[in-house]
mmCIF file of C-alpha atoms in Angstrom:
data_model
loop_
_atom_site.group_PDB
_atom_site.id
_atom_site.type_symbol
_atom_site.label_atom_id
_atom_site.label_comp_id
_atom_site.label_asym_id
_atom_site.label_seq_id
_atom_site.Cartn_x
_atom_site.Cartn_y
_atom_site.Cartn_z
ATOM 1 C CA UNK A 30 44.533 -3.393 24.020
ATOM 2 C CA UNK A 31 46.957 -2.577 26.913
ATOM 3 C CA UNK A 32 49.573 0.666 27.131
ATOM 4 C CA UNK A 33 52.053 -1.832 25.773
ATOM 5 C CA UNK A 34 50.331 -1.775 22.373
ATOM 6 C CA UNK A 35 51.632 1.979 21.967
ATOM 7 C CA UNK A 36 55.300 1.017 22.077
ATOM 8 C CA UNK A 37 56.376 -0.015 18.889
ATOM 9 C CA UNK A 38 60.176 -1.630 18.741
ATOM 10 C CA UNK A 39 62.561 -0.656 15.797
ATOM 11 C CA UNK A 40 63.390 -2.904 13.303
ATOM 12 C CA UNK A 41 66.957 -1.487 12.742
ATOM 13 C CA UNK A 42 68.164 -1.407 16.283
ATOM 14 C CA UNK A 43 64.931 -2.555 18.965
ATOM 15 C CA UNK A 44 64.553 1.071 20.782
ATOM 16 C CA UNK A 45 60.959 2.194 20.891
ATOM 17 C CA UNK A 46 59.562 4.322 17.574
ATOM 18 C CA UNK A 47 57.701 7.328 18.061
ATOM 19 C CA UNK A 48 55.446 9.812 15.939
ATOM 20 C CA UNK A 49 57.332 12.825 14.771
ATOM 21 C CA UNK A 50 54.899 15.521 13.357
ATOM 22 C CA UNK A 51 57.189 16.721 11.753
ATOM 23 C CA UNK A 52 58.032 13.754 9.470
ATOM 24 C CA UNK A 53 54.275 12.329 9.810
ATOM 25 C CA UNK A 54 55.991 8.898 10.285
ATOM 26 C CA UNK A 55 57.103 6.960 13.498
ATOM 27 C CA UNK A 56 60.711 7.649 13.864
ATOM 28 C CA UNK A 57 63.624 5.712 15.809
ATOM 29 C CA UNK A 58 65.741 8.776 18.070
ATOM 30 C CA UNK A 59 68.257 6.366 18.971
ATOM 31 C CA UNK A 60 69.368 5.203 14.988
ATOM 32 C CA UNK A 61 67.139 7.466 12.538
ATOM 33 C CA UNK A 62 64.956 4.777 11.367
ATOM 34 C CA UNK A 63 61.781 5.398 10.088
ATOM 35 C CA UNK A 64 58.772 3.238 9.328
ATOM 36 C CA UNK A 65 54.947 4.732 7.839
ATOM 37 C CA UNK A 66 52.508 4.992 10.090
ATOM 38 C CA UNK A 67 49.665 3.936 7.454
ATOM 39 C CA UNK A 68 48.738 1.303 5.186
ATOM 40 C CA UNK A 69 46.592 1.212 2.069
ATOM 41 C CA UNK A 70 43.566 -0.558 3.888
ATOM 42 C CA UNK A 71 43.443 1.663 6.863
ATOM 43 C CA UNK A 72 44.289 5.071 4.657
ATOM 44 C CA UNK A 73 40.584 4.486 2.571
ATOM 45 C CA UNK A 74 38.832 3.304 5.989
ATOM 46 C CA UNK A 75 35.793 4.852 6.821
ATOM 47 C CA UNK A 76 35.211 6.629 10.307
ATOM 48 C CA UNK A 77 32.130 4.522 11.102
ATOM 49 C CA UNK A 78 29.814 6.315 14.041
ATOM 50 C CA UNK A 79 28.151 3.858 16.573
ATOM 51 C CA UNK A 80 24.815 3.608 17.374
ATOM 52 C CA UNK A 81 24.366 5.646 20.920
ATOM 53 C CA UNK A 82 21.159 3.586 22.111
ATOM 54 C CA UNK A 83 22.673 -0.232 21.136
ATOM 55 C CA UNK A 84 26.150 1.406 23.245
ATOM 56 C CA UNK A 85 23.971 1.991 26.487
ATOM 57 C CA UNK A 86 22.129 -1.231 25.998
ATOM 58 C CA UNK A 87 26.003 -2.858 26.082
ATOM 59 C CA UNK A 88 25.222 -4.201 22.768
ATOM 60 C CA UNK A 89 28.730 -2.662 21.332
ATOM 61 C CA UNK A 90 30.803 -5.034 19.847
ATOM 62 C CA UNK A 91 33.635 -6.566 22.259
ATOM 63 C CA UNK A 92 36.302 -4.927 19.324
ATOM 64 C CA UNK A 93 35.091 -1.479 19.966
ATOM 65 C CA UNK A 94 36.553 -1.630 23.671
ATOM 66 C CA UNK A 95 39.554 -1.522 24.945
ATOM 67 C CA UNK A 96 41.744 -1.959 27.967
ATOM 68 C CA UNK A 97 44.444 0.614 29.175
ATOM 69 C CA UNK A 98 46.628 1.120 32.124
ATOM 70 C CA UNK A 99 45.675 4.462 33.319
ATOM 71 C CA UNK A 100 46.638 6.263 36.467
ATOM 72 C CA UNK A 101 44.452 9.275 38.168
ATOM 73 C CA UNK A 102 46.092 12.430 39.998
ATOM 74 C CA UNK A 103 44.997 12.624 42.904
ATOM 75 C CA UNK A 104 45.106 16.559 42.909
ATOM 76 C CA UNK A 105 43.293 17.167 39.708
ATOM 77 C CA UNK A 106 41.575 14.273 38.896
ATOM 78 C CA UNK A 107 42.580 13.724 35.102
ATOM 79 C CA UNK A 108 43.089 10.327 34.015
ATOM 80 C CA UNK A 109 46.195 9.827 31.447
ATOM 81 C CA UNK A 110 47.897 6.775 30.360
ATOM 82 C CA UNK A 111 51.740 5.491 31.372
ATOM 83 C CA UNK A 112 53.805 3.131 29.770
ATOM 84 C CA UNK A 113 54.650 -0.058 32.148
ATOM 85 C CA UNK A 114 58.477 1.393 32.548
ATOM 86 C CA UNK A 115 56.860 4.460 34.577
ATOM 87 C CA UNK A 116 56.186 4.013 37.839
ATOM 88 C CA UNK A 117 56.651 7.807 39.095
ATOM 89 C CA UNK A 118 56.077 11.031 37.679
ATOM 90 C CA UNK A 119 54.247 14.247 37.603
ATOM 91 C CA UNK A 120 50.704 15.123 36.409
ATOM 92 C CA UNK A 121 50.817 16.914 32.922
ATOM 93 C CA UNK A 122 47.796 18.933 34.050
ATOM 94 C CA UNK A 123 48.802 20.076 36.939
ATOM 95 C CA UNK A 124 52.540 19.376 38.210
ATOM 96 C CA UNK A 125 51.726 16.749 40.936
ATOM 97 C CA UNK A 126 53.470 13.774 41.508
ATOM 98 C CA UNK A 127 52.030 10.751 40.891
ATOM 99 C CA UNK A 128 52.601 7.000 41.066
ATOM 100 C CA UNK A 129 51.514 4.966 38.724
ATOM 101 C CA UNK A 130 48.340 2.589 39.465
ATOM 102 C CA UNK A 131 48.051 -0.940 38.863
ATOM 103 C CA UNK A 132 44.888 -1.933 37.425
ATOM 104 C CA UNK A 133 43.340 -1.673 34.118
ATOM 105 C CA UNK A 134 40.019 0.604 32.662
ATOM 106 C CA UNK A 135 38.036 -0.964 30.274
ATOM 107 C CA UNK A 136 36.619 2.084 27.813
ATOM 108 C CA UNK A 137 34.943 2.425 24.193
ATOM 109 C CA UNK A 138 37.988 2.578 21.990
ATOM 110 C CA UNK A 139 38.735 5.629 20.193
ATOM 111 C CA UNK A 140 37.380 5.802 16.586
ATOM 112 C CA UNK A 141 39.410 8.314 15.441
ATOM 113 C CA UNK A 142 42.763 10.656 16.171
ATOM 114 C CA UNK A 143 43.763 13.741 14.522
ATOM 115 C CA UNK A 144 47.467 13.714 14.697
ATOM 116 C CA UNK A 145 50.050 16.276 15.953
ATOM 117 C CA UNK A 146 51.270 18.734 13.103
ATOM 118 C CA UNK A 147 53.094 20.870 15.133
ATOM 119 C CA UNK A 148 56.741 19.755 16.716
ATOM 120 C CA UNK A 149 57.393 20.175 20.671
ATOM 121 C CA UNK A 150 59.784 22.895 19.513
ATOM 122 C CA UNK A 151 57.321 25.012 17.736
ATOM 123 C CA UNK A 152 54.528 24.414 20.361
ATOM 124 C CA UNK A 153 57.137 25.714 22.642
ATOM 125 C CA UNK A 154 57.928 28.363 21.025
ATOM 126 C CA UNK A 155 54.147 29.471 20.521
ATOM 127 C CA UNK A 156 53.426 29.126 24.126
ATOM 128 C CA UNK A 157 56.964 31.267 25.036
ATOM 129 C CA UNK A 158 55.932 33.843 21.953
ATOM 130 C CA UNK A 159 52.338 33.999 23.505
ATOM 131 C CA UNK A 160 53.735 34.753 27.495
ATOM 132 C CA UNK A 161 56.139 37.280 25.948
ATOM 133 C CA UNK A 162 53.119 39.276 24.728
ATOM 134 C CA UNK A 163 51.898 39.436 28.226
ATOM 135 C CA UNK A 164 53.483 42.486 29.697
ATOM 136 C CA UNK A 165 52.444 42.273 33.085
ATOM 137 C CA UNK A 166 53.490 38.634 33.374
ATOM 138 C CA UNK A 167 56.582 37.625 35.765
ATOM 139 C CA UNK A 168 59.759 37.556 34.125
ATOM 140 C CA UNK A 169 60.675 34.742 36.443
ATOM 141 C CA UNK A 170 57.741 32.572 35.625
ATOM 142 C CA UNK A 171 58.660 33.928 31.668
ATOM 143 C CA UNK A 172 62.305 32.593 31.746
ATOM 144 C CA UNK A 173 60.812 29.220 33.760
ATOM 145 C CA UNK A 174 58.700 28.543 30.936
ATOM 146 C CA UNK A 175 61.374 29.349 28.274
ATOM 147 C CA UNK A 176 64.107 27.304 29.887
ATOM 148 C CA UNK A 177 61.726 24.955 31.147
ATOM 149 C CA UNK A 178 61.283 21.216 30.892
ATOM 150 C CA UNK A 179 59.547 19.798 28.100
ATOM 151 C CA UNK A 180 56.314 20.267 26.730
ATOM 152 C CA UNK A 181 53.973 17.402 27.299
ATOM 153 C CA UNK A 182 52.117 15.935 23.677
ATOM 154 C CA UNK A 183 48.757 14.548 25.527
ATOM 155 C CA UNK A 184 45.751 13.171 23.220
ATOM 156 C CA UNK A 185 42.615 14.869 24.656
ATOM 157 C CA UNK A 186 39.454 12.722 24.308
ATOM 158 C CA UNK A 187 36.343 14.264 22.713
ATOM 159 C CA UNK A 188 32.713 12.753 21.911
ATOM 160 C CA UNK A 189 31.346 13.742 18.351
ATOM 161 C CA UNK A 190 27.488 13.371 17.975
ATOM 162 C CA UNK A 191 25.330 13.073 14.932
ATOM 163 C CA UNK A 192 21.572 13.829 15.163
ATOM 164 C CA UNK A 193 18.348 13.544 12.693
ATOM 165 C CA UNK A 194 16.124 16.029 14.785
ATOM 166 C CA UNK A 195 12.505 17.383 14.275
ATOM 167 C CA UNK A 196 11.415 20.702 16.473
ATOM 168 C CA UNK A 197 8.097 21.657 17.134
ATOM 169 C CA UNK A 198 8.108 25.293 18.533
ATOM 170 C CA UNK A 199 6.005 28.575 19.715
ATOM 171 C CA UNK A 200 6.645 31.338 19.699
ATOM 172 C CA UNK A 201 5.957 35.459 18.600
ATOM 173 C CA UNK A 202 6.404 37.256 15.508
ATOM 174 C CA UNK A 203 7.006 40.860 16.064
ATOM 175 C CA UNK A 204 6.362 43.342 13.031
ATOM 176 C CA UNK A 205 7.797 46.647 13.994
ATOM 177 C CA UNK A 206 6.162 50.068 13.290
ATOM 178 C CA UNK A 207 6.316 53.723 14.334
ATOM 179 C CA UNK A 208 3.666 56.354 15.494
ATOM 180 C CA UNK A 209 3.698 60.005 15.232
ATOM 181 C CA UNK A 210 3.587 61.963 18.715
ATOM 182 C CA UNK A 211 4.127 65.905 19.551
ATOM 183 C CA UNK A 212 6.424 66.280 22.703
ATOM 184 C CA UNK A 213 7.349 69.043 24.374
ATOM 185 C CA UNK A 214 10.996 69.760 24.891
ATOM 186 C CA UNK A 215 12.906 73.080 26.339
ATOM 187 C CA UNK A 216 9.518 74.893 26.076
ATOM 188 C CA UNK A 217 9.366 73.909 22.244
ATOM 189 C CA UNK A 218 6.763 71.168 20.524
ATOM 190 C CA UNK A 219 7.962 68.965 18.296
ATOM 191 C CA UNK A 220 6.457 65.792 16.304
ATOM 192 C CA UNK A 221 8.804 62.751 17.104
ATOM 193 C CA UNK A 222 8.177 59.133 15.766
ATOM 194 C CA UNK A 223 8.173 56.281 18.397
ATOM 195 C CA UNK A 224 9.330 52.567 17.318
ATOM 196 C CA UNK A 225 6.787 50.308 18.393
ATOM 197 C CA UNK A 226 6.634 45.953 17.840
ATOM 198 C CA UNK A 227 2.878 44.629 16.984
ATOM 199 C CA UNK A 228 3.383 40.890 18.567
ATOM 200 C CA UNK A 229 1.058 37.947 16.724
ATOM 201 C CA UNK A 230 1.500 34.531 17.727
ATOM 202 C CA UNK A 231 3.079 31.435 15.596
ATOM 203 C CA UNK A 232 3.961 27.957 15.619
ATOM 204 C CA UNK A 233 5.792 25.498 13.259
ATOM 205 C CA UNK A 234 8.378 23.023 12.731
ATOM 206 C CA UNK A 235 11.691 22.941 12.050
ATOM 207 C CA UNK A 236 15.036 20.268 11.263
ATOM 208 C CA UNK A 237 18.362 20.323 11.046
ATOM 209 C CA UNK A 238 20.797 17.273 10.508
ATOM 210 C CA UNK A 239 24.135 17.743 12.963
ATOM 211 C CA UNK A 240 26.992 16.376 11.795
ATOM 212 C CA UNK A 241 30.118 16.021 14.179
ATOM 213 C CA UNK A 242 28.967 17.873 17.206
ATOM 214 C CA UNK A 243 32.490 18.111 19.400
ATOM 215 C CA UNK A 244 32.042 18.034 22.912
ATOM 216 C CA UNK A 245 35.178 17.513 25.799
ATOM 217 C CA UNK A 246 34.767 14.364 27.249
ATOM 218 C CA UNK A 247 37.474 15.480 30.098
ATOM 219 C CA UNK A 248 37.312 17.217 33.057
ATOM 220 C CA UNK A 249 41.283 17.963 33.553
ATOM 221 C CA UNK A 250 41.371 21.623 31.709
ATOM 222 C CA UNK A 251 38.645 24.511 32.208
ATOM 223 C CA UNK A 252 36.616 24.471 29.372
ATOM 224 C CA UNK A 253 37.362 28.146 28.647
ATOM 225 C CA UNK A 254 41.303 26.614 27.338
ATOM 226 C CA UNK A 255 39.783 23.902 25.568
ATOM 227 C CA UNK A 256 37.132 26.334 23.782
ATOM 228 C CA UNK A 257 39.800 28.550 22.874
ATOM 229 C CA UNK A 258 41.937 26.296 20.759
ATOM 230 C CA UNK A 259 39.102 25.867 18.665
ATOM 231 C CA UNK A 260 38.740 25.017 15.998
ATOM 232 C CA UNK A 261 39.403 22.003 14.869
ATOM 233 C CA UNK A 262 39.020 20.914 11.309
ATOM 234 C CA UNK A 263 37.132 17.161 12.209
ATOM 235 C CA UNK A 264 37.651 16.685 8.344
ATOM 236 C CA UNK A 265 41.124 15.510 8.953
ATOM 237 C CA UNK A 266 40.619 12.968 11.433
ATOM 238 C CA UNK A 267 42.173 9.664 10.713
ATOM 239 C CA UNK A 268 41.063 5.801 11.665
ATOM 240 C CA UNK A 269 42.431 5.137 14.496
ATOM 241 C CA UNK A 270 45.795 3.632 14.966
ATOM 242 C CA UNK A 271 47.994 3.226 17.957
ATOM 243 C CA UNK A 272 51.251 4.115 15.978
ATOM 244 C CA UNK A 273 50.057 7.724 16.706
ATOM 245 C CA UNK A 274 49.880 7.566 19.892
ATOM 246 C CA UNK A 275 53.743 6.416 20.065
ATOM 247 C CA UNK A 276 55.827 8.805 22.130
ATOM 248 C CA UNK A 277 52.503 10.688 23.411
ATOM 249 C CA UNK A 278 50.340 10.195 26.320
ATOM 250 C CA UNK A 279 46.577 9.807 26.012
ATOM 251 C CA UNK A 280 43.912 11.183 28.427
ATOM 252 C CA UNK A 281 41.372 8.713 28.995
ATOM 253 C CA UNK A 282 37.603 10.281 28.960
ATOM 254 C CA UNK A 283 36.124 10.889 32.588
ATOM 255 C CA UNK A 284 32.959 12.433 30.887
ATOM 256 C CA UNK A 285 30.782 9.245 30.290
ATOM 257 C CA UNK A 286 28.788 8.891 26.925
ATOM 258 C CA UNK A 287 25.213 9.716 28.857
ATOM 259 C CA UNK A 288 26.950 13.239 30.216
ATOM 260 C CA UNK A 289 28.103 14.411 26.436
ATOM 261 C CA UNK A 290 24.789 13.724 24.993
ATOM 262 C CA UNK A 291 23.376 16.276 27.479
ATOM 263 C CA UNK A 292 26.063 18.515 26.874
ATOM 264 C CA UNK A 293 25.653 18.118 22.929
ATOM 265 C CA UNK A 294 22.207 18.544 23.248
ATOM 266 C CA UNK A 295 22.585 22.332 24.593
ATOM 267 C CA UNK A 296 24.613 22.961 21.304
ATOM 268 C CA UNK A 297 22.029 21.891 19.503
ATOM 269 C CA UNK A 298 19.754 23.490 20.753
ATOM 270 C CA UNK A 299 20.995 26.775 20.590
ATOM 271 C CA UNK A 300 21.492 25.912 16.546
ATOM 272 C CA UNK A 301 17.452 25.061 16.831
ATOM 273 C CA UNK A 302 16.746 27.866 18.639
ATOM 274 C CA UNK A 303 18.441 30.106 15.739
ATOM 275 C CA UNK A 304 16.611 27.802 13.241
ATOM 276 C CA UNK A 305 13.249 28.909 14.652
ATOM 277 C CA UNK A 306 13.650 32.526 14.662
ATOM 278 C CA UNK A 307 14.644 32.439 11.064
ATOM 279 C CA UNK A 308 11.444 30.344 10.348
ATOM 280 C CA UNK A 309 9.245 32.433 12.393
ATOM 281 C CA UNK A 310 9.775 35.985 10.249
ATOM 282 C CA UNK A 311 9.050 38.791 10.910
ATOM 283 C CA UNK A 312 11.179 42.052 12.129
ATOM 284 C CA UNK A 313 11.634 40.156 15.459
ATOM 285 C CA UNK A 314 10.996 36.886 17.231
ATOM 286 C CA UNK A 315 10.650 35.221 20.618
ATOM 287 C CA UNK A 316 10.918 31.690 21.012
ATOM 288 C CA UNK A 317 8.631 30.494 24.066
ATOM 289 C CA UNK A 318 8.629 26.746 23.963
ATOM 290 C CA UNK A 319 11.095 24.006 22.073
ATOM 291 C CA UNK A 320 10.121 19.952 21.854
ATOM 292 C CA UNK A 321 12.980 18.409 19.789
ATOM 293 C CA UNK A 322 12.344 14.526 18.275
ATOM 294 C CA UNK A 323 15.834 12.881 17.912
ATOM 295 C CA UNK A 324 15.238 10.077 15.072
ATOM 296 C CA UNK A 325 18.824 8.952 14.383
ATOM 297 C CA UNK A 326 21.562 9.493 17.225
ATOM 298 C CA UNK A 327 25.096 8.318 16.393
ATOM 299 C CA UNK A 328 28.757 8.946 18.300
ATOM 300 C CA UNK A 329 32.715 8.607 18.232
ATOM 301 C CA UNK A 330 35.030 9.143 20.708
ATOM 302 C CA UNK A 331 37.996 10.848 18.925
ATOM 303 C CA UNK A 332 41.480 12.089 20.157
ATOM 304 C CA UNK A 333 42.617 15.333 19.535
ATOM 305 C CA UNK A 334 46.161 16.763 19.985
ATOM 306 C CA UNK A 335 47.393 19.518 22.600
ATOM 307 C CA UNK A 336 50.901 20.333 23.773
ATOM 308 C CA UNK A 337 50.394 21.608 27.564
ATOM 309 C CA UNK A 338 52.720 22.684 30.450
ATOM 310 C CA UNK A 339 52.186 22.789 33.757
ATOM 311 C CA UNK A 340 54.764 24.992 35.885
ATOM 312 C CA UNK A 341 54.734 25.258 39.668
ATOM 313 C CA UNK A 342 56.265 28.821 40.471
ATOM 314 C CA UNK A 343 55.860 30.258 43.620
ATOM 315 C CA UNK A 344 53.609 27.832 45.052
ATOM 316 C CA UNK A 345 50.994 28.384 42.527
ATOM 317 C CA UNK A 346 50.539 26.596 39.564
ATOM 318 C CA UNK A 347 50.191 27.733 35.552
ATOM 319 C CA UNK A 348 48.948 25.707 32.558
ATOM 320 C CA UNK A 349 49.438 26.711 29.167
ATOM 321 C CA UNK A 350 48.006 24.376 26.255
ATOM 322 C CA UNK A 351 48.992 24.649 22.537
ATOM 323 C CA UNK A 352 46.273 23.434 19.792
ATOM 324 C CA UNK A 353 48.726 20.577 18.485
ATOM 325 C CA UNK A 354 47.898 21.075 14.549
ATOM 326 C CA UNK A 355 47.773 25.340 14.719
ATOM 327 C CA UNK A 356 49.637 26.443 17.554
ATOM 328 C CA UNK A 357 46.489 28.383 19.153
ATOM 329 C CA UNK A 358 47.625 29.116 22.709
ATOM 330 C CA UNK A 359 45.523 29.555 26.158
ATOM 331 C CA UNK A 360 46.729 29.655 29.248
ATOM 332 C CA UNK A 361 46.625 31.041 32.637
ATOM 333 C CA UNK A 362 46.794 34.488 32.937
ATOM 334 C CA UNK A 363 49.922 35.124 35.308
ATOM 335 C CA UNK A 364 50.517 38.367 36.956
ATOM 336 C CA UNK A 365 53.089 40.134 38.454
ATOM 337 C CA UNK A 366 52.879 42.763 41.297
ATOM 338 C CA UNK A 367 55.584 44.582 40.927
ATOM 339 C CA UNK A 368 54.948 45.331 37.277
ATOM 340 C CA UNK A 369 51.521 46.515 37.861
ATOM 341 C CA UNK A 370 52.100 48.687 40.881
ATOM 342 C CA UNK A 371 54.981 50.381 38.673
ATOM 343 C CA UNK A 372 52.929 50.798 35.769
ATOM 344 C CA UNK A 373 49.857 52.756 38.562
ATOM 345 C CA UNK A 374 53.132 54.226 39.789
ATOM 346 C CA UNK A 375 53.782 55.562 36.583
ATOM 347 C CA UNK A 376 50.087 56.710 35.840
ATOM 348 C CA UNK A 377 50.125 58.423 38.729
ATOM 349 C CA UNK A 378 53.512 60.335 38.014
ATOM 350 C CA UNK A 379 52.204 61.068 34.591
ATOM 351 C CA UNK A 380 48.873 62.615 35.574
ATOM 352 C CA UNK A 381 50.480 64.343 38.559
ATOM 353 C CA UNK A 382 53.579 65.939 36.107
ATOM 354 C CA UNK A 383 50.382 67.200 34.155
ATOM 355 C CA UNK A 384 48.780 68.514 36.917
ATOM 356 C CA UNK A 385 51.796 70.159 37.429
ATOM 357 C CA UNK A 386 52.134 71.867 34.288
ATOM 358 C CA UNK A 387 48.667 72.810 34.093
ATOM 359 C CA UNK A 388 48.630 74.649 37.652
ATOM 360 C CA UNK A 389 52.079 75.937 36.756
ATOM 361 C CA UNK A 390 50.518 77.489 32.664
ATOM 362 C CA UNK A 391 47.615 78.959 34.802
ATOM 363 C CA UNK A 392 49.672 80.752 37.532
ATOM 364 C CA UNK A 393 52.001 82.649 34.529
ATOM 365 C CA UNK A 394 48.724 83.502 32.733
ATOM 366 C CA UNK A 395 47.754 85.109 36.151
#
């Protein structure tokens, strides 16, 4: 596949279709045509996982890969697609300029997409609602954002893992119990009882089947944004099709396939972990030592939705992203000076007028 695939020419009048979330169809701006998005076949497909091992033995089928046209900011790094009428623009993550490169990335081809719900309008108006609930944000920045450019609808890639494992662990069961002691206190003895833990060693085994374990295959946004819009409800994911991609730029994945595994494998193991206190007992555990068996290991790199914004003000730049099916919001935390040295101005007045008073109710009194 190439970038071109994503443009899809109207039947009515030949301007390119795009996917309005609102309508859930691809939809012609220029005459009001409209034209589904799905047919019966792909509405019943299965989202099929891949085999992780036979993918980094390049034994993946030449139809699970792809080739795009993708161009990298220099200033952030992210990787997003362009259509071949762009040659200039900004980066949506961070509000640099860019020109457009020239060659083509060959990359595993997404399996699934969970398509924009939400409108640029209401992911607008989510991200303007959630600034105006900052108090000590600039108004300048506020009324930037509201009367701002667009918001940009970017397709975020994400690995999902599924894992068979088997745990072995060791660990410490701790049964908790008290004993009597007399104290003295204030010149007085009294009989207090003291908690104490009685540790006894144990060992076992444990498993747990994951199923869809979501990890960011991107490096462009701070993981603390993309944790935030969380979550997402994987049960909706649809077969992949480029028609949803009309109209919206995708991100390609700059976390390889080898990188997500390790970064799925510390969610797992903090499920494990959880798994083995439970199965050791007792009124308190410790887990000492973990050796986790992966039988079956499966993957799909899936595109999720998120409205962002990136606004230069001041010589400092502010992203906000939007969860693209609930309207979630995360952003950059902007702050203005003014507003907080008049709100410690204020303090200050406050607790200084009831100083004031105080001194002032203690000299009558006198």
């Amino acid at each position: 596949m190439t970038a071109s695939d994503h443009r899809f020419p109207c039947d009515q009048c030949g301007a390119d279709l795009r996917y309005s979330p609102d309508a859930g169809q691809l939809v012609c701006d220029h005459c009001g045509h409209r034209e589904p998005v799905e047919d019966d076949a792909r509405r019943t497909e299965t989202l099929v996982e891949l085999d992780y091992q036979a993918t980094l033995d390049a034994m993946l089928p030449e139809s699970e890969i792809e080739e795009i046209r993708q161009t990298r900011c220099t200033n952030c790094g992210a990787e997003f697609e362009m259509d071949e009428a762009t040659h200039a623009a900004e980066c949506p993550f961070c509000a640099t300029p860019v020109v457009t490169g020239t060659g083509l990335r060959r990359r595993i081809k997404p399996r699934g997409v969970l398509p924009f719900a939400l409108s640029e309008a209401e992911a607008h108006k989510a991200m303007t609602d959630w600034l105006g609930r900052l108090w000590f944000a600039p108004n300048g920045l506020k009324d930037y954002a509201r009367k701002g450019r667009r918001m940009e609808g970017i397709y975020v890639p994400y690995w999902t893992f599924d894992a068979d494992t088997t745990t072995n662990y060791r660990g410490q069961r701790g049964t908790v119990y008290y004993e009597t002691r007399r104290v003295t206190r204030n010149g007085k003895t009294e009989t207090v009882r003291v908690q104490r833990t009685s540790w006894r060693s144990v060992s076992g085994r444990v498993a747990r089947v994951f199923d869809d374990v979501l990890v960011l295959a991107s490096k462009s946004l701070p993981k603390r944004y993309t944790y935030a819009l969380e979550p997402w409800d994987l049960s909706l994911l649809q077969p992949y099709q480029p028609q949803f991609l009309a109209g919206f730029r995708s991100e390609g994945y700059t976390i390889d396939l080898e990188d997500g595994l390790i970064e799925a494998r510390k969610i797992m193991e903090q499920v494990i972990r959880r798994d083995a206190k439970f199965d050791i007992g007792g009124d308190r555990q410790r887990v000492d030592w973990l050796e986790t068996r992966i039988s079956t290991l499966t993957f799909k790199h899936v595109l999720l939705p998120v409205w962002l914004a990136a606004y230069r003000y001041r010589g400092k730049t502010y992203r906000f992203v939007v969860n693209g099916r609930n309207g979630r919001v995360q952003g950059e935390r902007p702050w203005s000076a003014w507003k907080i040295a008049f709100a410690v101005g204020l303090v200050l007045a406050v607790v200084g007028g009831l100083a004031a008073g105080i001194g002032y109710l203690s000299a009558l009194q006198q």
